[in-house]
Amino acid sequence: MKKVTVEIDEDLYNYLEFLERTRYIRNKNEALHKALILFRKLSMHDWLPDTYRIGENRVIIMDRGMLLDLFESLTEYETYRVGSMTALKRKVLKPEFRDINLTKKKNWPLVLNELQNLGWGTFEKIDDEIKIENSAVPSQYLKGYLETMFKVTLEEHHTRIQDLIVFRVAKPREDAWL
């Protein structure tokens, strides 16, 4: 590890103090280290005024309510189909996924980590379940997306915990177009 000394304004320093005091971070070094990793991951050095990108992807920052308004104009079936179509396009257009067998559960974290890194929510695969917290999109969209990516049928396990979605693998699926 190399050591770097950074000068920051008082407002940012007080914010780091607050994060440390409330135990959101262990220490200031950890916060700055994670911020730089995120800076690199989001390719922020490529950002132009009013245009944000992550690699080939365009980032649009919008209020969650605005996004949900879009989905609320669709039926559950339409929402599912949009998720499925998104996955089909993603499989074709994303070269990293072309040669990977996503029907094997050991490869699922590749997709789940990408979704998490893109801000869709927090994803965790536990045996035959996929746990999603704080999803940015409705469960029907995720179900269509994940079923198509992994070629399985998922059943949603309803919980009483707000912002928690749990999908259980019901069975493999023969046709990704269904």
PDB file of N, CA and C in Angstrom, residues 62 68 83 106 125 146:
ATOM      1  N   MET A  62     -32.508   9.961 -11.886  1.00  0.00           N
ATOM      2  CA  MET A  62     -33.889  10.428 -11.796  1.00  0.00           C
ATOM      3  C   MET A  62     -34.480  10.028 -10.461  1.00  0.00           C
ATOM      4  N   LEU A  68     -40.856   4.924 -11.094  1.00  0.00           N
ATOM      5  CA  LEU A  68     -42.017   4.095 -10.786  1.00  0.00           C
ATOM      6  C   LEU A  68     -43.246   4.546 -11.571  1.00  0.00           C
ATOM      7  N   GLY A  83     -38.825  -6.532 -18.869  1.00  0.00           N
ATOM      8  CA  GLY A  83     -37.653  -7.098 -18.193  1.00  0.00           C
ATOM      9  C   GLY A  83     -37.036  -8.228 -18.999  1.00  0.00           C
ATOM     10  N   LYS A 106     -23.456 -21.099 -10.549  1.00  0.00           N
ATOM     11  CA  LYS A 106     -22.172 -20.534 -10.120  1.00  0.00           C
ATOM     12  C   LYS A 106     -21.831 -19.262 -10.901  1.00  0.00           C
ATOM     13  N   LYS A 125     -27.195 -14.110  -3.875  1.00  0.00           N
ATOM     14  CA  LYS A 125     -27.654 -15.462  -4.203  1.00  0.00           C
ATOM     15  C   LYS A 125     -27.342 -16.360  -3.016  1.00  0.00           C
ATOM     16  N   LEU A 146     -34.391 -11.709 -14.760  1.00  0.00           N
ATOM     17  CA  LEU A 146     -33.599 -12.813 -14.211  1.00  0.00           C
ATOM     18  C   LEU A 146     -34.009 -14.160 -14.791  1.00  0.00           C
TER      19      LEU A 146
END
